[in-house]
PDB file of C-alpha atoms in Angstrom:
ATOM      1  CA  ASP A  65     -21.203   8.205  -1.851  1.00  0.00           C
ATOM      2  CA  GLY A  66     -20.082   6.884   1.002  1.00  0.00           C
ATOM      3  CA  GLY A  67     -17.436   8.171   2.968  1.00  0.00           C
ATOM      4  CA  ILE A  68     -16.057  11.046   5.070  1.00  0.00           C
ATOM      5  CA  THR A  69     -17.360  14.506   5.210  1.00  0.00           C
ATOM      6  CA  GLN A  70     -14.670  17.501   7.403  1.00  0.00           C
ATOM      7  CA  SER A  71     -15.392  20.746   7.285  1.00  0.00           C
ATOM      8  CA  PRO A  72     -14.899  23.924   6.532  1.00  0.00           C
ATOM      9  CA  LYS A  73     -11.844  22.832   4.535  1.00  0.00           C
ATOM     10  CA  TYR A  74     -10.331  26.579   5.861  1.00  0.00           C
ATOM     11  CA  LEU A  75     -10.881  27.580   9.433  1.00  0.00           C
ATOM     12  CA  PHE A  76      -9.592  31.192  11.041  1.00  0.00           C
ATOM     13  CA  ARG A  77      -9.665  31.577  14.866  1.00  0.00           C
ATOM     14  CA  LYS A  78      -9.067  34.619  16.549  1.00  0.00           C
ATOM     15  CA  GLU A  79      -7.144  35.471  20.227  1.00  0.00           C
ATOM     16  CA  GLY A  80      -9.182  33.128  23.001  1.00  0.00           C
ATOM     17  CA  GLN A  81     -12.079  31.251  20.846  1.00  0.00           C
ATOM     18  CA  ASN A  82     -12.781  28.404  20.139  1.00  0.00           C
ATOM     19  CA  VAL A  83     -13.765  26.436  17.322  1.00  0.00           C
ATOM     20  CA  THR A  84     -15.308  23.797  16.177  1.00  0.00           C
ATOM     21  CA  LEU A  85     -13.987  21.021  13.357  1.00  0.00           C
ATOM     22  CA  SER A  86     -16.975  18.570  12.223  1.00  0.00           C
ATOM     23  CA  CYS A  87     -16.122  14.916  11.314  1.00  0.00           C
ATOM     24  CA  GLU A  88     -19.354  12.844   9.515  1.00  0.00           C
ATOM     25  CA  GLN A  89     -18.891   9.613   8.087  1.00  0.00           C
ATOM     26  CA  ASN A  90     -22.184   7.230   6.740  1.00  0.00           C
ATOM     27  CA  LEU A  91     -20.101   4.849   6.013  1.00  0.00           C
ATOM     28  CA  ASN A  92     -21.615   2.663   9.369  1.00  0.00           C
ATOM     29  CA  HIS A  93     -17.742   3.017  11.113  1.00  0.00           C
ATOM     30  CA  ASP A  94     -18.263   2.259  15.269  1.00  0.00           C
ATOM     31  CA  ALA A  95     -14.200   4.340  15.526  1.00  0.00           C
ATOM     32  CA  MET A  96     -13.803   7.630  14.849  1.00  0.00           C
ATOM     33  CA  TYR A  97     -10.465   9.214  15.331  1.00  0.00           C
ATOM     34  CA  TRP A  98      -8.631  13.039  15.072  1.00  0.00           C
ATOM     35  CA  TYR A  99      -5.312  13.436  14.327  1.00  0.00           C
ATOM     36  CA  ARG A 100      -3.357  16.669  13.733  1.00  0.00           C
ATOM     37  CA  GLN A 101      -0.816  16.836  11.507  1.00  0.00           C
ATOM     38  CA  ASP A 102       2.819  19.525  11.662  1.00  0.00           C
ATOM     39  CA  PRO A 103       5.196  19.834   9.074  1.00  0.00           C
ATOM     40  CA  GLY A 104       7.919  16.905   9.379  1.00  0.00           C
ATOM     41  CA  GLN A 105       6.062  15.314  12.745  1.00  0.00           C
ATOM     42  CA  GLY A 106       4.112  12.959  10.506  1.00  0.00           C
ATOM     43  CA  LEU A 107       0.177  12.325  12.426  1.00  0.00           C
ATOM     44  CA  ARG A 108      -0.426  12.647  16.250  1.00  0.00           C
ATOM     45  CA  LEU A 109      -3.445  10.730  18.308  1.00  0.00           C
ATOM     46  CA  ILE A 110      -5.520  13.275  19.707  1.00  0.00           C
ATOM     47  CA  TYR A 111      -8.877  11.678  20.823  1.00  0.00           C
ATOM     48  CA  TYR A 112     -10.412   8.664  20.057  1.00  0.00           C
ATOM     49  CA  SER A 113     -14.392   6.840  19.911  1.00  0.00           C
ATOM     50  CA  GLN A 114     -14.993   3.603  19.871  1.00  0.00           C
ATOM     51  CA  ILE A 115     -18.864   3.487  20.179  1.00  0.00           C
ATOM     52  CA  VAL A 116     -21.128   6.307  20.806  1.00  0.00           C
ATOM     53  CA  ASN A 117     -21.226   8.274  23.830  1.00  0.00           C
ATOM     54  CA  ASP A 118     -17.796   7.040  24.671  1.00  0.00           C
ATOM     55  CA  PHE A 119     -14.263   8.903  24.137  1.00  0.00           C
ATOM     56  CA  GLN A 120     -10.093   8.359  25.731  1.00  0.00           C
ATOM     57  CA  LYS A 121      -7.682  10.671  24.786  1.00  0.00           C
ATOM     58  CA  GLY A 122      -4.682  10.505  22.464  1.00  0.00           C
ATOM     59  CA  ASP A 123      -1.453  11.434  22.334  1.00  0.00           C
ATOM     60  CA  ILE A 124      -1.883  14.987  22.730  1.00  0.00           C
ATOM     61  CA  ALA A 125      -5.294  15.248  23.884  1.00  0.00           C
ATOM     62  CA  GLU A 126      -4.450  18.483  25.891  1.00  0.00           C
ATOM     63  CA  GLY A 127      -6.286  21.884  24.275  1.00  0.00           C
ATOM     64  CA  TYR A 128      -8.610  20.058  22.430  1.00  0.00           C
ATOM     65  CA  SER A 129     -12.506  17.993  23.120  1.00  0.00           C
ATOM     66  CA  VAL A 130     -14.633  16.127  21.532  1.00  0.00           C
ATOM     67  CA  SER A 131     -17.784  14.575  21.622  1.00  0.00           C
ATOM     68  CA  ARG A 132     -19.827  11.127  20.236  1.00  0.00           C
ATOM     69  CA  GLU A 133     -23.423  11.903  20.590  1.00  0.00           C
ATOM     70  CA  LYS A 134     -24.272  10.079  17.320  1.00  0.00           C
ATOM     71  CA  LYS A 135     -22.586   7.131  15.657  1.00  0.00           C
ATOM     72  CA  GLU A 136     -21.480   9.313  12.257  1.00  0.00           C
ATOM     73  CA  SER A 137     -20.571  12.875  13.619  1.00  0.00           C
ATOM     74  CA  PHE A 138     -17.087  12.970  16.082  1.00  0.00           C
ATOM     75  CA  PRO A 139     -16.788  16.539  16.373  1.00  0.00           C
ATOM     76  CA  LEU A 140     -13.749  18.569  17.244  1.00  0.00           C
ATOM     77  CA  THR A 141     -13.907  21.496  19.719  1.00  0.00           C
ATOM     78  CA  VAL A 142     -10.289  23.490  19.844  1.00  0.00           C
ATOM     79  CA  THR A 143     -10.507  25.426  23.125  1.00  0.00           C
ATOM     80  CA  SER A 144      -8.412  28.492  23.872  1.00  0.00           C
ATOM     81  CA  ALA A 145      -6.177  25.891  26.350  1.00  0.00           C
ATOM     82  CA  GLN A 146      -4.311  25.264  22.921  1.00  0.00           C
ATOM     83  CA  LYS A 147      -1.768  27.467  22.591  1.00  0.00           C
ATOM     84  CA  ASN A 148      -0.728  26.213  18.929  1.00  0.00           C
ATOM     85  CA  PRO A 149      -3.306  25.328  17.070  1.00  0.00           C
ATOM     86  CA  THR A 150      -2.569  26.301  13.600  1.00  0.00           C
ATOM     87  CA  ALA A 151      -1.960  22.688  12.163  1.00  0.00           C
ATOM     88  CA  PHE A 152      -3.525  20.349   9.579  1.00  0.00           C
ATOM     89  CA  TYR A 153      -6.787  18.291  11.162  1.00  0.00           C
ATOM     90  CA  LEU A 154      -7.839  14.753   9.883  1.00  0.00           C
ATOM     91  CA  CYS A 155     -10.382  13.024  11.270  1.00  0.00           C
ATOM     92  CA  ALA A 156     -10.553   8.900  10.212  1.00  0.00           C
ATOM     93  CA  SER A 157     -12.922   6.131  11.020  1.00  0.00           C
ATOM     94  CA  ALA A 158     -12.660   1.837  10.884  1.00  0.00           C
ATOM     95  CA  THR A 159     -14.921  -0.595  11.596  1.00  0.00           C
ATOM     96  CA  GLY A 160     -13.771  -1.736  14.550  1.00  0.00           C
ATOM     97  CA  THR A 161     -10.685  -2.746  16.815  1.00  0.00           C
ATOM     98  CA  LYS A 162      -7.623  -4.084  14.384  1.00  0.00           C
ATOM     99  CA  GLU A 163      -9.305  -2.754  11.163  1.00  0.00           C
ATOM    100  CA  THR A 164      -7.909  -0.141   8.172  1.00  0.00           C
ATOM    101  CA  GLN A 165      -8.551   3.560   9.131  1.00  0.00           C
ATOM    102  CA  TYR A 166     -10.252   5.604   5.921  1.00  0.00           C
ATOM    103  CA  PHE A 167      -9.262   9.268   6.387  1.00  0.00           C
ATOM    104  CA  GLY A 168     -11.188  12.428   5.344  1.00  0.00           C
ATOM    105  CA  PRO A 169     -10.297  15.656   3.446  1.00  0.00           C
ATOM    106  CA  GLY A 170      -8.900  17.005   5.999  1.00  0.00           C
ATOM    107  CA  THR A 171      -9.392  21.189   8.317  1.00  0.00           C
ATOM    108  CA  ARG A 172      -6.767  23.755   8.035  1.00  0.00           C
ATOM    109  CA  LEU A 173      -7.044  25.421  10.693  1.00  0.00           C
ATOM    110  CA  LEU A 174      -4.996  29.263  11.332  1.00  0.00           C
ATOM    111  CA  VAL A 175      -4.593  31.318  13.856  1.00  0.00           C
ATOM    112  CA  LEU A 176      -5.042  35.413  13.244  1.00  0.00           C
TER     113      LEU A 176
ATOM    114  CA  ALA B 249       7.486   1.560  22.746  1.00  0.00           C
ATOM    115  CA  GLN B 250       6.011   1.393  19.704  1.00  0.00           C
ATOM    116  CA  SER B 251       8.129   3.423  16.618  1.00  0.00           C
ATOM    117  CA  VAL B 252       7.731   3.695  13.348  1.00  0.00           C
ATOM    118  CA  THR B 253      11.169   5.224  11.304  1.00  0.00           C
ATOM    119  CA  GLN B 254      11.340   6.170   7.518  1.00  0.00           C
ATOM    120  CA  PRO B 255      14.736   7.137   7.371  1.00  0.00           C
ATOM    121  CA  ASP B 256      14.077   9.231   4.225  1.00  0.00           C
ATOM    122  CA  ILE B 257      12.580  12.886   4.238  1.00  0.00           C
ATOM    123  CA  HIS B 258      12.848  13.428   0.349  1.00  0.00           C
ATOM    124  CA  ILE B 259      13.264  11.992  -2.769  1.00  0.00           C
ATOM    125  CA  THR B 260      13.534  12.688  -5.995  1.00  0.00           C
ATOM    126  CA  VAL B 261      12.917  10.259  -8.651  1.00  0.00           C
ATOM    127  CA  SER B 262      12.737  10.237 -12.645  1.00  0.00           C
ATOM    128  CA  GLU B 263      10.054   9.101 -13.965  1.00  0.00           C
ATOM    129  CA  GLY B 264       9.975   5.852 -14.967  1.00  0.00           C
ATOM    130  CA  ALA B 265      12.198   5.121 -12.360  1.00  0.00           C
ATOM    131  CA  SER B 266      11.584   2.720 -10.205  1.00  0.00           C
ATOM    132  CA  LEU B 267      11.459   3.222  -6.274  1.00  0.00           C
ATOM    133  CA  GLU B 268      12.066   1.448  -2.544  1.00  0.00           C
ATOM    134  CA  LEU B 269      10.657   4.035   0.442  1.00  0.00           C
ATOM    135  CA  ARG B 270      12.080   2.463   3.513  1.00  0.00           C
ATOM    136  CA  CYS B 271      10.187   1.620   6.710  1.00  0.00           C
ATOM    137  CA  ASN B 272      11.010   0.133  10.213  1.00  0.00           C
ATOM    138  CA  TYR B 273       9.584  -0.588  12.695  1.00  0.00           C
ATOM    139  CA  SER B 274       9.295  -1.281  16.902  1.00  0.00           C
ATOM    140  CA  TYR B 275       6.968  -3.210  18.147  1.00  0.00           C
ATOM    141  CA  GLY B 276       6.237  -6.310  20.532  1.00  0.00           C
ATOM    142  CA  ALA B 277       3.925  -8.081  18.753  1.00  0.00           C
ATOM    143  CA  THR B 278       3.244  -8.979  15.364  1.00  0.00           C
ATOM    144  CA  PRO B 279       1.972  -6.275  13.402  1.00  0.00           C
ATOM    145  CA  TYR B 280      -0.115  -4.251  11.270  1.00  0.00           C
ATOM    146  CA  LEU B 281       1.952  -2.162   8.845  1.00  0.00           C
ATOM    147  CA  PHE B 282      -0.120   0.208   6.405  1.00  0.00           C
ATOM    148  CA  TRP B 283       0.771   2.067   3.211  1.00  0.00           C
ATOM    149  CA  TYR B 284      -0.648   5.298   2.944  1.00  0.00           C
ATOM    150  CA  VAL B 285      -0.659   8.602   0.103  1.00  0.00           C
ATOM    151  CA  GLN B 286      -0.560  12.046   0.465  1.00  0.00           C
ATOM    152  CA  SER B 287      -1.578  14.841  -2.065  1.00  0.00           C
ATOM    153  CA  PRO B 288      -0.629  18.219  -0.759  1.00  0.00           C
ATOM    154  CA  GLY B 289      -3.400  19.902   1.412  1.00  0.00           C
ATOM    155  CA  GLN B 290      -5.558  16.561   1.302  1.00  0.00           C
ATOM    156  CA  GLY B 291      -6.507  13.296   3.494  1.00  0.00           C
ATOM    157  CA  LEU B 292      -4.219  10.093   3.477  1.00  0.00           C
ATOM    158  CA  GLN B 293      -5.215   7.339   0.701  1.00  0.00           C
ATOM    159  CA  LEU B 294      -4.503   3.871   2.080  1.00  0.00           C
ATOM    160  CA  LEU B 295      -2.160   2.176   0.015  1.00  0.00           C
ATOM    161  CA  LEU B 296      -2.267  -1.259   1.276  1.00  0.00           C
ATOM    162  CA  LYS B 297      -2.117  -2.932   4.308  1.00  0.00           C
ATOM    163  CA  TYR B 298      -0.831  -6.057   5.636  1.00  0.00           C
ATOM    164  CA  PHE B 299      -1.858  -7.990   8.522  1.00  0.00           C
ATOM    165  CA  SER B 300      -0.887 -11.700   8.129  1.00  0.00           C
ATOM    166  CA  GLY B 301      -0.462 -14.376   5.626  1.00  0.00           C
ATOM    167  CA  ASP B 302       1.752 -13.759   2.057  1.00  0.00           C
ATOM    168  CA  THR B 303       4.509 -11.274   3.179  1.00  0.00           C
ATOM    169  CA  LEU B 304       4.670  -9.638   0.402  1.00  0.00           C
ATOM    170  CA  VAL B 305       1.832  -7.629  -0.479  1.00  0.00           C
ATOM    171  CA  GLN B 306      -0.001  -5.514  -3.462  1.00  0.00           C
ATOM    172  CA  GLY B 307      -1.130  -2.042  -3.200  1.00  0.00           C
ATOM    173  CA  ILE B 308      -3.498  -0.001  -5.761  1.00  0.00           C
ATOM    174  CA  LYS B 309      -1.715   2.009  -7.939  1.00  0.00           C
ATOM    175  CA  GLY B 310       0.972  -0.262  -8.897  1.00  0.00           C
ATOM    176  CA  PHE B 311       2.927  -0.390  -5.271  1.00  0.00           C
ATOM    177  CA  GLU B 312       4.051  -3.281  -3.027  1.00  0.00           C
ATOM    178  CA  ALA B 313       5.171  -4.014  -0.080  1.00  0.00           C
ATOM    179  CA  GLU B 314       7.383  -6.795   1.809  1.00  0.00           C
ATOM    180  CA  PHE B 315       7.097  -7.910   4.934  1.00  0.00           C
ATOM    181  CA  LYS B 316       9.680  -8.842   6.611  1.00  0.00           C
ATOM    182  CA  ARG B 317       9.971 -10.082  10.215  1.00  0.00           C
ATOM    183  CA  SER B 318      13.605 -10.623  10.788  1.00  0.00           C
ATOM    184  CA  GLN B 319      14.892  -6.980   9.354  1.00  0.00           C
ATOM    185  CA  SER B 320      11.249  -5.645  11.493  1.00  0.00           C
ATOM    186  CA  SER B 321      10.523  -3.636   7.991  1.00  0.00           C
ATOM    187  CA  PHE B 322       7.921  -3.183   5.198  1.00  0.00           C
ATOM    188  CA  ASN B 323       9.691  -1.060   2.670  1.00  0.00           C
ATOM    189  CA  LEU B 324       6.742   0.298  -0.439  1.00  0.00           C
ATOM    190  CA  ARG B 325       8.431  -0.709  -3.717  1.00  0.00           C
ATOM    191  CA  LYS B 326       7.463   0.273  -7.320  1.00  0.00           C
ATOM    192  CA  PRO B 327       8.939  -0.746 -10.252  1.00  0.00           C
ATOM    193  CA  SER B 328       8.522   2.269 -13.115  1.00  0.00           C
ATOM    194  CA  VAL B 329       6.833   5.897 -11.263  1.00  0.00           C
ATOM    195  CA  HIS B 330       5.137   7.536 -12.993  1.00  0.00           C
ATOM    196  CA  TRP B 331       5.145  12.063 -12.292  1.00  0.00           C
ATOM    197  CA  SER B 332       1.403  11.806 -10.383  1.00  0.00           C
ATOM    198  CA  ASP B 333       2.736   9.228  -7.996  1.00  0.00           C
ATOM    199  CA  ALA B 334       4.407  12.312  -6.495  1.00  0.00           C
ATOM    200  CA  ALA B 335       3.260  12.922  -2.736  1.00  0.00           C
ATOM    201  CA  GLU B 336       4.190  11.703   0.479  1.00  0.00           C
ATOM    202  CA  TYR B 337       4.379   9.127   1.763  1.00  0.00           C
ATOM    203  CA  PHE B 338       3.616   7.524   5.393  1.00  0.00           C
ATOM    204  CA  CYS B 339       3.712   4.178   6.850  1.00  0.00           C
ATOM    205  CA  ALA B 340       1.939   3.334   9.799  1.00  0.00           C
ATOM    206  CA  VAL B 341       1.976   0.166  12.689  1.00  0.00           C
ATOM    207  CA  GLY B 342      -1.155  -0.934  14.485  1.00  0.00           C
ATOM    208  CA  PRO B 343      -2.621  -1.401  16.469  1.00  0.00           C
ATOM    209  CA  THR B 344      -0.957   0.119  19.437  1.00  0.00           C
ATOM    210  CA  GLY B 345      -2.961   0.112  22.727  1.00  0.00           C
ATOM    211  CA  GLY B 346      -6.626  -0.472  23.181  1.00  0.00           C
ATOM    212  CA  GLY B 347      -8.670   1.207  20.284  1.00  0.00           C
ATOM    213  CA  ASN B 348      -7.184   0.259  17.117  1.00  0.00           C
ATOM    214  CA  LYS B 349      -4.659   2.604  17.275  1.00  0.00           C
ATOM    215  CA  LEU B 350      -1.850   3.439  14.434  1.00  0.00           C
ATOM    216  CA  THR B 351       1.541   4.740  15.400  1.00  0.00           C
ATOM    217  CA  PHE B 352       2.681   6.661  11.736  1.00  0.00           C
ATOM    218  CA  GLY B 353       6.154   7.419  10.948  1.00  0.00           C
ATOM    219  CA  THR B 354       7.447  11.401   9.804  1.00  0.00           C
ATOM    220  CA  GLY B 355       6.668  10.573   6.224  1.00  0.00           C
ATOM    221  CA  THR B 356       8.728  10.921   3.455  1.00  0.00           C
ATOM    222  CA  GLN B 357       7.924  13.542   0.746  1.00  0.00           C
ATOM    223  CA  LEU B 358       8.533  12.158  -3.185  1.00  0.00           C
ATOM    224  CA  LYS B 359      10.231  14.483  -5.992  1.00  0.00           C
ATOM    225  CA  VAL B 360       9.616  12.700 -10.066  1.00  0.00           C
ATOM    226  CA  GLU B 361      11.152  14.522 -12.521  1.00  0.00           C
ATOM    227  CA  LEU B 362      10.368  14.234 -15.957  1.00  0.00           C
TER     228      LEU B 362
END
Protein backbone atom coordinates (compact mmCIF):
# COMPACT_ATOMS: atom_id res chain seq x y z
CA ASP A 1 0.00 0.00 0.00
CA GLY A 2 1.20 3.48 -0.81
CA GLY A 3 1.10 6.03 1.91
CA ILE A 4 2.80 8.03 4.61
CA THR A 5 4.00 6.43 7.82
CA GLN A 6 4.99 8.19 11.01
CA SER A 7 6.69 6.64 13.97
CA PRO A 8 6.42 6.31 16.83
CA LYS A 9 2.73 6.92 17.54
CA TYR A 10 3.62 8.25 21.01
CA LEU A 11 6.94 9.72 22.10
CA PHE A 12 8.11 10.92 25.47
CA ARG A 13 10.80 13.52 25.97
CA LYS A 14 12.77 14.29 29.08
CA GLU A 15 14.06 17.74 29.91
CA GLY A 16 17.13 18.68 27.87
CA GLN A 17 16.68 15.79 25.47
CA ASN A 18 16.50 15.85 21.69
CA VAL A 19 14.00 13.51 20.07
CA THR A 20 13.50 12.56 16.44
CA LEU A 21 10.18 11.87 14.76
CA SER A 22 10.19 9.70 11.67
CA CYS A 23 8.22 10.35 8.46
CA GLU A 24 8.45 8.04 5.46
CA GLN A 25 6.45 8.07 2.23
CA ASN A 26 6.35 5.66 -0.69
CA LEU A 27 4.23 7.86 -2.92
CA ASN A 28 7.22 9.18 -4.87
CA HIS A 29 6.27 12.69 -3.77
CA ASP A 30 8.83 15.45 -4.13
CA ALA A 31 7.51 17.77 -1.41
CA MET A 32 7.24 16.96 2.29
CA TYR A 33 6.00 19.00 5.25
CA TRP A 34 5.95 18.99 9.04
CA TYR A 35 3.08 20.55 10.97
CA ARG A 36 2.42 21.03 14.63
CA GLN A 37 -1.14 20.80 15.92
CA ASP A 38 -2.28 22.26 19.25
CA PRO A 39 -5.88 22.30 20.47
CA GLY A 40 -7.79 25.25 19.08
CA GLN A 41 -4.92 26.43 16.88
CA GLY A 42 -5.24 24.39 13.74
CA LEU A 43 -2.05 23.30 12.00
CA ARG A 44 1.10 25.37 11.91
CA LEU A 45 3.94 24.71 9.48
CA ILE A 46 7.33 23.88 11.00
CA TYR A 47 9.50 23.00 8.01
CA TYR A 48 9.03 21.93 4.43
CA SER A 49 11.15 20.45 1.68
CA GLN A 50 10.50 20.61 -2.03
CA ILE A 51 13.43 18.47 -3.09
CA VAL A 52 16.12 16.24 -1.65
CA ASN A 53 18.90 18.03 0.24
CA ASP A 54 16.87 21.25 0.45
CA PHE A 55 14.41 22.51 3.04
CA GLN A 56 12.92 25.77 4.27
CA LYS A 57 11.66 27.09 7.56
CA GLY A 58 7.96 27.41 8.09
CA ASP A 59 6.15 29.66 10.52
CA ILE A 60 7.37 28.06 13.77
CA ALA A 61 10.80 26.55 13.03
CA GLU A 62 12.56 27.66 16.23
CA GLY A 63 13.61 24.68 18.33
CA TYR A 64 13.23 22.20 15.47
CA SER A 65 15.55 20.80 12.82
CA VAL A 66 15.07 18.56 9.77
CA SER A 67 17.02 16.73 7.10
CA ARG A 68 16.10 15.47 3.66
CA GLU A 69 18.79 13.03 2.56
CA LYS A 70 16.39 10.73 0.74
CA LYS A 71 13.27 11.51 -1.25
CA GLU A 72 11.11 9.22 0.85
CA SER A 73 12.26 10.37 4.29
CA PHE A 74 11.91 13.67 6.17
CA PRO A 75 12.75 13.24 9.88
CA LEU A 76 12.02 16.01 12.37
CA THR A 77 14.17 16.58 15.45
CA VAL A 78 12.67 18.40 18.39
CA THR A 79 15.60 19.94 20.19
CA SER A 80 15.97 20.96 23.82
CA ALA A 81 15.60 24.56 22.64
CA GLN A 82 11.90 23.92 22.01
CA LYS A 83 10.47 24.82 25.39
CA ASN A 84 6.91 23.72 24.78
CA PRO A 85 7.15 20.59 22.64
CA THR A 86 3.99 18.85 23.80
CA ALA A 87 1.80 18.63 20.69
CA PHE A 88 0.56 16.40 17.90
CA TYR A 89 2.97 16.36 14.95
CA LEU A 90 1.78 15.67 11.45
CA CYS A 91 3.83 14.93 8.36
CA ALA A 92 2.48 15.49 4.86
CA SER A 93 3.66 15.06 1.30
CA ALA A 94 2.66 16.28 -2.14
CA THR A 95 3.75 15.64 -5.69
CA GLY A 96 4.95 19.21 -5.96
CA THR A 97 3.93 22.80 -6.04
CA LYS A 98 0.20 23.48 -6.16
CA GLU A 99 -0.72 19.89 -5.49
CA THR A 100 -2.80 18.31 -2.74
CA GLN A 101 -1.03 17.47 0.50
CA TYR A 102 -1.60 14.01 1.97
CA PHE A 103 -1.09 13.42 5.67
CA GLY A 104 0.39 10.72 7.84
CA PRO A 105 -1.27 9.40 11.03
CA GLY A 106 0.70 11.68 13.35
CA THR A 107 2.98 11.38 16.38
CA ARG A 108 1.98 12.66 19.81
CA LEU A 109 4.92 14.05 21.75
CA LEU A 110 4.68 14.33 25.51
CA VAL A 111 7.14 15.80 27.98
CA LEU A 112 8.00 13.88 31.14
CA ALA B 1 -1.44 37.97 4.71
CA GLN B 2 -3.48 34.93 3.84
CA SER B 3 -5.89 33.69 6.46
CA VAL B 4 -8.71 31.24 6.96
CA THR B 5 -11.58 31.69 9.38
CA GLN B 6 -13.83 28.93 10.58
CA PRO B 7 -16.29 30.84 12.74
CA ASP B 8 -17.88 27.84 14.42
CA ILE B 9 -15.65 26.07 16.93
CA HIS B 10 -18.28 23.46 17.78
CA ILE B 11 -21.41 22.35 15.93
CA THR B 12 -23.95 19.76 17.05
CA VAL B 13 -26.45 18.24 14.64
CA SER B 14 -28.87 15.36 14.82
CA GLU B 15 -28.24 12.30 12.73
CA GLY B 16 -30.07 12.66 9.41
CA ALA B 17 -30.08 16.44 9.55
CA SER B 18 -28.30 18.61 7.02
CA LEU B 19 -24.94 20.17 7.76
CA GLU B 20 -23.12 23.31 6.69
CA LEU B 21 -19.67 24.20 7.99
CA ARG B 22 -18.48 27.70 7.24
CA CYS B 23 -15.10 28.74 5.88
CA ASN B 24 -14.04 32.26 4.94
CA TYR B 25 -10.65 33.08 3.51
CA SER B 26 -8.48 36.05 2.76
CA TYR B 27 -6.24 35.59 -0.24
CA GLY B 28 -4.81 37.95 -2.84
CA ALA B 29 -5.25 35.78 -5.91
CA THR B 30 -7.35 32.84 -7.04
CA PRO B 31 -7.01 30.38 -4.18
CA TYR B 32 -6.75 26.65 -4.00
CA LEU B 33 -9.19 25.51 -1.31
CA PHE B 34 -9.36 22.30 0.66
CA TRP B 35 -11.49 20.60 3.29
CA TYR B 36 -9.90 17.95 5.46
CA VAL B 37 -11.42 15.78 8.19
CA GLN B 38 -9.66 14.46 11.28
CA SER B 39 -10.83 11.74 13.64
CA PRO B 40 -9.45 11.84 17.19
CA GLY B 41 -5.75 10.96 17.34
CA GLN B 42 -5.55 10.50 13.58
CA GLY B 43 -4.08 12.30 10.60
CA LEU B 44 -6.02 14.48 8.20
CA GLN B 45 -8.01 12.97 5.36
CA LEU B 46 -8.82 15.02 2.26
CA LEU B 47 -12.57 15.45 1.71
CA LEU B 48 -12.49 17.65 -1.37
CA LYS B 49 -10.57 20.40 -3.11
CA TYR B 50 -11.16 23.32 -5.43
CA PHE B 51 -8.49 24.41 -7.88
CA SER B 52 -10.55 25.93 -10.72
CA GLY B 53 -13.62 25.36 -12.87
CA ASP B 54 -17.02 24.38 -11.51
CA THR B 55 -17.54 26.18 -8.20
CA LEU B 56 -19.56 23.31 -6.73
CA VAL B 57 -17.17 20.55 -5.78
CA GLN B 58 -18.12 17.00 -4.86
CA GLY B 59 -16.04 15.05 -2.38
CA ILE B 60 -15.92 11.77 -0.57
CA LYS B 61 -18.46 10.54 1.99
CA GLY B 62 -21.29 12.56 0.40
CA PHE B 63 -19.77 15.98 1.12
CA GLU B 64 -19.79 18.94 -1.23
CA ALA B 65 -18.52 22.51 -1.06
CA GLU B 66 -19.25 25.65 -2.99
CA PHE B 67 -16.66 28.29 -3.84
CA LYS B 68 -18.15 31.79 -3.74
CA ARG B 69 -15.57 34.34 -4.79
CA SER B 70 -17.82 37.32 -4.02
CA GLN B 71 -18.19 36.17 -0.42
CA SER B 72 -14.66 34.72 -0.04
CA SER B 73 -16.27 31.54 1.21
CA PHE B 74 -15.91 27.82 0.71
CA ASN B 75 -18.61 26.24 2.88
CA LEU B 76 -18.85 22.49 3.32
CA ARG B 77 -22.26 20.82 3.13
CA LYS B 78 -23.83 17.42 3.56
CA PRO B 79 -27.55 16.78 3.10
CA SER B 80 -27.86 14.04 5.72
CA VAL B 81 -25.30 13.55 8.48
CA HIS B 82 -24.34 10.10 9.77
CA TRP B 83 -23.07 9.39 13.28
CA SER B 84 -19.71 8.43 11.76
CA ASP B 85 -19.27 12.01 10.49
CA ALA B 86 -18.46 13.18 14.02
CA ALA B 87 -14.91 14.54 13.74
CA GLU B 88 -12.99 17.78 13.37
CA TYR B 89 -13.08 19.55 10.04
CA PHE B 90 -10.39 21.87 8.70
CA CYS B 91 -10.55 24.32 5.84
CA ALA B 92 -7.27 25.31 4.17
CA VAL B 93 -6.16 27.76 1.49
CA GLY B 94 -3.07 27.77 -0.66
CA PRO B 95 -0.58 28.13 -2.03
CA THR B 96 0.63 30.69 0.46
CA GLY B 97 4.09 31.66 -0.67
CA GLY B 98 6.63 29.25 -2.05
CA GLY B 99 6.58 25.51 -1.56
CA ASN B 100 2.85 25.03 -1.83
CA LYS B 101 2.32 26.02 1.76
CA LEU B 102 -1.20 25.82 3.10
CA THR B 103 -2.86 28.05 5.67
CA PHE B 104 -5.32 26.18 7.86
CA GLY B 105 -8.33 27.34 9.80
CA THR B 106 -8.62 26.48 13.47
CA GLY B 107 -11.13 23.74 12.81
CA THR B 108 -14.79 22.98 13.57
CA GLN B 109 -15.61 20.11 15.90
CA LEU B 110 -18.74 18.29 14.75
CA LYS B 111 -20.85 16.32 17.20
CA VAL B 112 -23.67 14.14 15.93
CA GLU B 113 -26.59 13.36 18.22
CA LEU B 114 -28.35 10.05 17.71
